[in-house]
PDB file of C-alpha atoms in Angstrom:
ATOM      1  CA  UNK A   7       0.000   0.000   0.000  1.00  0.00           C
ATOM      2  CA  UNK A   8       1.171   3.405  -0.832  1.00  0.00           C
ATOM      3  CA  UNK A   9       1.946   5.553   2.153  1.00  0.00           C
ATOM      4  CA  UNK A  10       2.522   9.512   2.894  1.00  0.00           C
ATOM      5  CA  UNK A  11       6.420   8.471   2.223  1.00  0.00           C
ATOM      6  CA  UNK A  12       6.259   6.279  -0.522  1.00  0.00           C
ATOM      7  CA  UNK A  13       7.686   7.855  -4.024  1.00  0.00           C
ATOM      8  CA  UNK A  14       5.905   6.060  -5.925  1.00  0.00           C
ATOM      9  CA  UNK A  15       4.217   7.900  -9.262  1.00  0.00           C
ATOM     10  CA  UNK A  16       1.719   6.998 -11.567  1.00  0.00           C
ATOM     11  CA  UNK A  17       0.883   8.060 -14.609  1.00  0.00           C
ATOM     12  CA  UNK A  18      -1.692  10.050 -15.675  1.00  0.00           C
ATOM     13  CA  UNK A  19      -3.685   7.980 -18.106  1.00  0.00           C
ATOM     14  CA  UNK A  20      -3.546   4.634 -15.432  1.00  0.00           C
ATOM     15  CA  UNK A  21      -5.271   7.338 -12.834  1.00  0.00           C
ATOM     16  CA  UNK A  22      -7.419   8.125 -15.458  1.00  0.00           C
ATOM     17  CA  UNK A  23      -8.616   4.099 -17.070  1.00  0.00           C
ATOM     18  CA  UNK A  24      -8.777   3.740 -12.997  1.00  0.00           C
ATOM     19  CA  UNK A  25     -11.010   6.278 -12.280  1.00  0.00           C
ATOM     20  CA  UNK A  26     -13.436   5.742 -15.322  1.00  0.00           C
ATOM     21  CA  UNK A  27     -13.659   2.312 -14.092  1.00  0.00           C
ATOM     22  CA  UNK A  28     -14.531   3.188 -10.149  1.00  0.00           C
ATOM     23  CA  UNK A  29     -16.998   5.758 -11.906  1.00  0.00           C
ATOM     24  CA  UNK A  30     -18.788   3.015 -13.863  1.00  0.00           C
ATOM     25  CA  UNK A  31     -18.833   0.635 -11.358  1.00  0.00           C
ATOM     26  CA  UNK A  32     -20.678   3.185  -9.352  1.00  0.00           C
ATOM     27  CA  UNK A  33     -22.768   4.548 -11.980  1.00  0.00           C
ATOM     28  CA  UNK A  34     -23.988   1.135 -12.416  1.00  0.00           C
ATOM     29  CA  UNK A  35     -24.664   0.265  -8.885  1.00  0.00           C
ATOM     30  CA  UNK A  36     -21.939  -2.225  -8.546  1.00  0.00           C
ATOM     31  CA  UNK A  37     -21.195  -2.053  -4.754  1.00  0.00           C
ATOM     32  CA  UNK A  38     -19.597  -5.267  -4.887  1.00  0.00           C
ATOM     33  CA  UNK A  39     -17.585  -4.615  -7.780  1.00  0.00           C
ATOM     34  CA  UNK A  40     -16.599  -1.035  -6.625  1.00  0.00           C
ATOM     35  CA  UNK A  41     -15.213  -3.225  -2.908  1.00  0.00           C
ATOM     36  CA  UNK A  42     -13.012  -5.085  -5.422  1.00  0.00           C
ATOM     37  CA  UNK A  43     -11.028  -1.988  -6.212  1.00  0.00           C
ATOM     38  CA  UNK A  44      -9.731  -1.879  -2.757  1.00  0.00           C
ATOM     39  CA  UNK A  45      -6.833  -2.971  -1.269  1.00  0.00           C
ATOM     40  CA  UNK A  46      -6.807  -5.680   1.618  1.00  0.00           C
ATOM     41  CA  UNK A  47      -6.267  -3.125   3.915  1.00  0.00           C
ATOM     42  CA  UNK A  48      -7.874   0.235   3.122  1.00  0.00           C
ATOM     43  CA  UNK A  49      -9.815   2.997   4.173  1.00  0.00           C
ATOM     44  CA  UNK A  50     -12.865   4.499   3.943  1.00  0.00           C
ATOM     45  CA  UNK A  51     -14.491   7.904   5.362  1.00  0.00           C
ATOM     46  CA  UNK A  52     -18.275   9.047   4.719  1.00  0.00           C
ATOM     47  CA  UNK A  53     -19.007  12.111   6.118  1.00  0.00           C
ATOM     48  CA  UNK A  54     -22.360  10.575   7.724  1.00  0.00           C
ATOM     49  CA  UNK A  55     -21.095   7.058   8.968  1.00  0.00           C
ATOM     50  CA  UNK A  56     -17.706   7.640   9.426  1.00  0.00           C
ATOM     51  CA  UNK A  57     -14.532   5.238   8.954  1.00  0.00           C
ATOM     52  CA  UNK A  58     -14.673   1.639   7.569  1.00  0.00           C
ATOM     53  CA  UNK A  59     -11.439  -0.108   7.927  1.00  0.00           C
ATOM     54  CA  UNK A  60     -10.557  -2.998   5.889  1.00  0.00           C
ATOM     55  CA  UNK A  61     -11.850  -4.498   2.795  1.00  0.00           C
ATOM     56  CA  UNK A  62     -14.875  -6.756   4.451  1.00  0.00           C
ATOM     57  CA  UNK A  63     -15.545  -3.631   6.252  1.00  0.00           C
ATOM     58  CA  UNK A  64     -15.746  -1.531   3.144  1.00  0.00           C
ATOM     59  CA  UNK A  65     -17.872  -3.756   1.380  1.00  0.00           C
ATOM     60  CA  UNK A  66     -20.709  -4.476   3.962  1.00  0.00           C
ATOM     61  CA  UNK A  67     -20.386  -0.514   4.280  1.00  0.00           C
ATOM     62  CA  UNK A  68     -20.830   0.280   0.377  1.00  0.00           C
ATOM     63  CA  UNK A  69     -24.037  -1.985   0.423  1.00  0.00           C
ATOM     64  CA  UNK A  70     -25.756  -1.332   3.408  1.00  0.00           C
ATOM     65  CA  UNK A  71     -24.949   2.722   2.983  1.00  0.00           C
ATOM     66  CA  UNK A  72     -26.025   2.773  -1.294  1.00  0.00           C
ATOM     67  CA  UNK A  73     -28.540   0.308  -1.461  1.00  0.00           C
ATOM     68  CA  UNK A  74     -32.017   2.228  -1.638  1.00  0.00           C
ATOM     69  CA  UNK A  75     -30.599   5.189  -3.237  1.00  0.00           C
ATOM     70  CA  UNK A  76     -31.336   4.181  -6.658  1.00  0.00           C
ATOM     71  CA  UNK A  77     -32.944   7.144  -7.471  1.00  0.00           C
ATOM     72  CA  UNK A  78     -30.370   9.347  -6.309  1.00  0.00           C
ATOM     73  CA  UNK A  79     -27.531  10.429  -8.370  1.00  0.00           C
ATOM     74  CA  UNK A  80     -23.767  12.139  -7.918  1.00  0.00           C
ATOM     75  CA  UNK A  81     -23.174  13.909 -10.900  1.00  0.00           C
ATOM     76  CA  UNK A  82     -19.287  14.557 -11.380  1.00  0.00           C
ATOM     77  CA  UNK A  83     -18.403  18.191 -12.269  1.00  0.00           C
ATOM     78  CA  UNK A  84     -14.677  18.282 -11.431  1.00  0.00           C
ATOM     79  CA  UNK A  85     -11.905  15.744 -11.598  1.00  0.00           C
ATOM     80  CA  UNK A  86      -8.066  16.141 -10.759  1.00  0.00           C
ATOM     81  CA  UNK A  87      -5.304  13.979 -11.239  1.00  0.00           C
ATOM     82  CA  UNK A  88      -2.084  13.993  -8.847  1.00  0.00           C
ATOM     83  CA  UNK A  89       0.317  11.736 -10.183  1.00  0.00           C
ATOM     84  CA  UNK A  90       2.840  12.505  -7.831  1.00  0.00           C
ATOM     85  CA  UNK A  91       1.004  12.009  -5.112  1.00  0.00           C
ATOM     86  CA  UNK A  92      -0.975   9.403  -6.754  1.00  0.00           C
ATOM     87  CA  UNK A  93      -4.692  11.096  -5.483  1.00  0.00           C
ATOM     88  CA  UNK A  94      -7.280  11.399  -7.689  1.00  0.00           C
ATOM     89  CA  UNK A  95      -9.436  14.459  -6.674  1.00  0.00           C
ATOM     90  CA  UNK A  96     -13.402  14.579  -7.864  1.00  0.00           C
ATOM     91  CA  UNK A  97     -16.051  16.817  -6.961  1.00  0.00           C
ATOM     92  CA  UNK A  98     -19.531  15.903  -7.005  1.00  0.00           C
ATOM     93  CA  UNK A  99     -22.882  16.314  -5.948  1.00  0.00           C
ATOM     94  CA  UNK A 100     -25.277  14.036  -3.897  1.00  0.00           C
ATOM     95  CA  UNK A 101     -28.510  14.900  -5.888  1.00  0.00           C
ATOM     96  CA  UNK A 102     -31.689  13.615  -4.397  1.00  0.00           C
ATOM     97  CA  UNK A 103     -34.832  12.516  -7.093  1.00  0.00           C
ATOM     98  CA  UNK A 104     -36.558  14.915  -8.490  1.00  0.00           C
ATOM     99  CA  UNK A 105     -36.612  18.781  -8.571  1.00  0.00           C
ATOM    100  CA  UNK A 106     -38.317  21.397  -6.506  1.00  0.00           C
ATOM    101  CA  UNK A 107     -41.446  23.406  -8.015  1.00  0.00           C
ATOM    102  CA  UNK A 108     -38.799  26.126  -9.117  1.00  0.00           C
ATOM    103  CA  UNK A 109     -36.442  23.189 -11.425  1.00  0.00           C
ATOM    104  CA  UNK A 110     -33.766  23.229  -9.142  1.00  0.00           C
ATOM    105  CA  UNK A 111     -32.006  20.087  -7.380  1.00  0.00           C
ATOM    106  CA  UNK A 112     -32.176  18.457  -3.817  1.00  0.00           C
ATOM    107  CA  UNK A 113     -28.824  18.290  -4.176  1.00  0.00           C
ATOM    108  CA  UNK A 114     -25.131  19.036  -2.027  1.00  0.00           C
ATOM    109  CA  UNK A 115     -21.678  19.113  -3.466  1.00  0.00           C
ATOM    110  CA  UNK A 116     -19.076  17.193  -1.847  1.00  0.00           C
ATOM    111  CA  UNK A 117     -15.548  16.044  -2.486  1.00  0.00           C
ATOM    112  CA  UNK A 118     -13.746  12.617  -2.517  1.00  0.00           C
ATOM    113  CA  UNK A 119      -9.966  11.795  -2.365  1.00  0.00           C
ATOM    114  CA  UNK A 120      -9.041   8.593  -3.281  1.00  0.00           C
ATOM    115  CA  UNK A 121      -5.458   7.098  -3.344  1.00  0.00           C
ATOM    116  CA  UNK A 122      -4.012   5.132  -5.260  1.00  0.00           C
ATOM    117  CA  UNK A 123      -2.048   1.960  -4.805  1.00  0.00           C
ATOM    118  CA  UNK A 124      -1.211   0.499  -7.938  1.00  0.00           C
ATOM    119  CA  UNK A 125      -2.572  -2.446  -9.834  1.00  0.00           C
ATOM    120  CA  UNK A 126      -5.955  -0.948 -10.220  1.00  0.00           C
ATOM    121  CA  UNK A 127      -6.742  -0.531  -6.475  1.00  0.00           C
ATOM    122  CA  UNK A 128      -7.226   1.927  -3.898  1.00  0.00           C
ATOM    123  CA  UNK A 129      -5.576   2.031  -0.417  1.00  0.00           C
ATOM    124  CA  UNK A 130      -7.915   4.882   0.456  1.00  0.00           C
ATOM    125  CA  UNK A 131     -11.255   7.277  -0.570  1.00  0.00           C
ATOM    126  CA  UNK A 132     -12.853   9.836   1.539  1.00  0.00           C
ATOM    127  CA  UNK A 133     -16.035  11.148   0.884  1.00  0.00           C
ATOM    128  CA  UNK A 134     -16.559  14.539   2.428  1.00  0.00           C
ATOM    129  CA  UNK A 135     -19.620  16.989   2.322  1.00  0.00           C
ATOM    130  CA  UNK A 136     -21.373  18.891   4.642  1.00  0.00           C
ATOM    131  CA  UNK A 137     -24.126  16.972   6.611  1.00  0.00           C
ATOM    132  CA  UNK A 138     -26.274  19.371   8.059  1.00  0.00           C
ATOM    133  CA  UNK A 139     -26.535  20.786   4.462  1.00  0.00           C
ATOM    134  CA  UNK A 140     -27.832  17.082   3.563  1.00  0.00           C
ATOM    135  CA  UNK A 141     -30.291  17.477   6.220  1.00  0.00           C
ATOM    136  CA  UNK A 142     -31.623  20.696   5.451  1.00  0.00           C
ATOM    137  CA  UNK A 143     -31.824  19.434   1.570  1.00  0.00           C
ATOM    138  CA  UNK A 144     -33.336  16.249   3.250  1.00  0.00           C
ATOM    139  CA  UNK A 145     -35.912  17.915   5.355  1.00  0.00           C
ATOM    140  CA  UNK A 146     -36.677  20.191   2.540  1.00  0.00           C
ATOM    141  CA  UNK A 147     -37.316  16.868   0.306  1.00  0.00           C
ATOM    142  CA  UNK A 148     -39.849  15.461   2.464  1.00  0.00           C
ATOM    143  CA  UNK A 149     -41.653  18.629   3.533  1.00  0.00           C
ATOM    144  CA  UNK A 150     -42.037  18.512  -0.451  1.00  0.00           C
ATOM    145  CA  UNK A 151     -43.037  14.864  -0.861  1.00  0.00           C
ATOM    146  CA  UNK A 152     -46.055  15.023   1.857  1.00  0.00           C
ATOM    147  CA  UNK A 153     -43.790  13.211   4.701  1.00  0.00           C
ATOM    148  CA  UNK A 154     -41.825  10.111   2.352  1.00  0.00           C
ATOM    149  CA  UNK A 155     -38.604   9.270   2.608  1.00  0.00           C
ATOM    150  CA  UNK A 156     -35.988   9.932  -0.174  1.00  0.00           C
ATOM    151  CA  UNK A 157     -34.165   6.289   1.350  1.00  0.00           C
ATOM    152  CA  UNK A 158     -35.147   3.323   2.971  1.00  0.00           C
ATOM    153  CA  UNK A 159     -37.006   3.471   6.224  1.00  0.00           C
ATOM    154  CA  UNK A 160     -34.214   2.716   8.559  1.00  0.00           C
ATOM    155  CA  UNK A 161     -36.510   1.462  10.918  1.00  0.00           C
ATOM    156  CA  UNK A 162     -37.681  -1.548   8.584  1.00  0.00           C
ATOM    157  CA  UNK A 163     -35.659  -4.059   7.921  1.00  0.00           C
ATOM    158  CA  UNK A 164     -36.235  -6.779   5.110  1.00  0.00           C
TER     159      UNK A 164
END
């Protein structure tokens, strides 16, 4: 795994066939697939639930935390390569379904860093956005939708 001393660099276009297929694994839902890009030993941060450490970890976390949000998308507006530093920089949004009466999104922006280790894996990726912005777009989505949820009911379980 590459660390904050390794001098390792990467070129730009393996950053880039990496990231376009992350990005289609998640476009298509693929949580499992998107788990296999990790290494054995990496991290994960979501602003909401925090740290997942290791790849079983990262896994359960990408399907419990996605599943239900099929409606949802994160459209990418931004994407930097460092292939010094071999991070791969994106900025996105978290965009709820539907639009308001006025055409505009449910939607905040957020950020993600992912590192990369080589061989078409990551040893790292944090998401990061602000969360009581995604509750005040959340609220705002139900007030709208007469009291539904814009994700599973946490309290059912299937």
């Amino acid at each position: 795994m590459a660390g904050p001393n390794d001098t390792t660099t990467y070129a730009e276009d393996e950053l880039r066939r990496f990231y376009a297929r992350h990005r289609a694994l998640h476009e298509a839902g693929d949580w499992q697939g998107l788990g296999d890009l990790f290494t054995d030993d990496a991290s994960y941060l979501d602003s909401v639930y925090g740290w997942s450490h290791g790849l079983p970890a990262i896994r359960s976390f990408l399907e419990r935390s996605m599943t239900g949000l099929e409606d949802w998308s994160f459209p990418i507006s931004a994407v930097a390569y460092d292939v010094d530093a071999g991070v791969i920089l994106t900025h996105w949004s978290n965009r709820l379904p539907g639009t308001r009466e006025d055409g505009t999104h449910y939607e905040v922006p957020g950020a993600s860093v992912l590192t990369y280790a080589g061989e078409g894996r990551i040893s790292r990726q944090m998401d990061l956005f602000d969360t009581a912005w995604m509750m005040r777009e959340i609220k705002a989505w139900i007030a709208d939708h007469d009291g539904a949820l814009p994700y599973p009911d946490p309290g059912v379980r299937t």
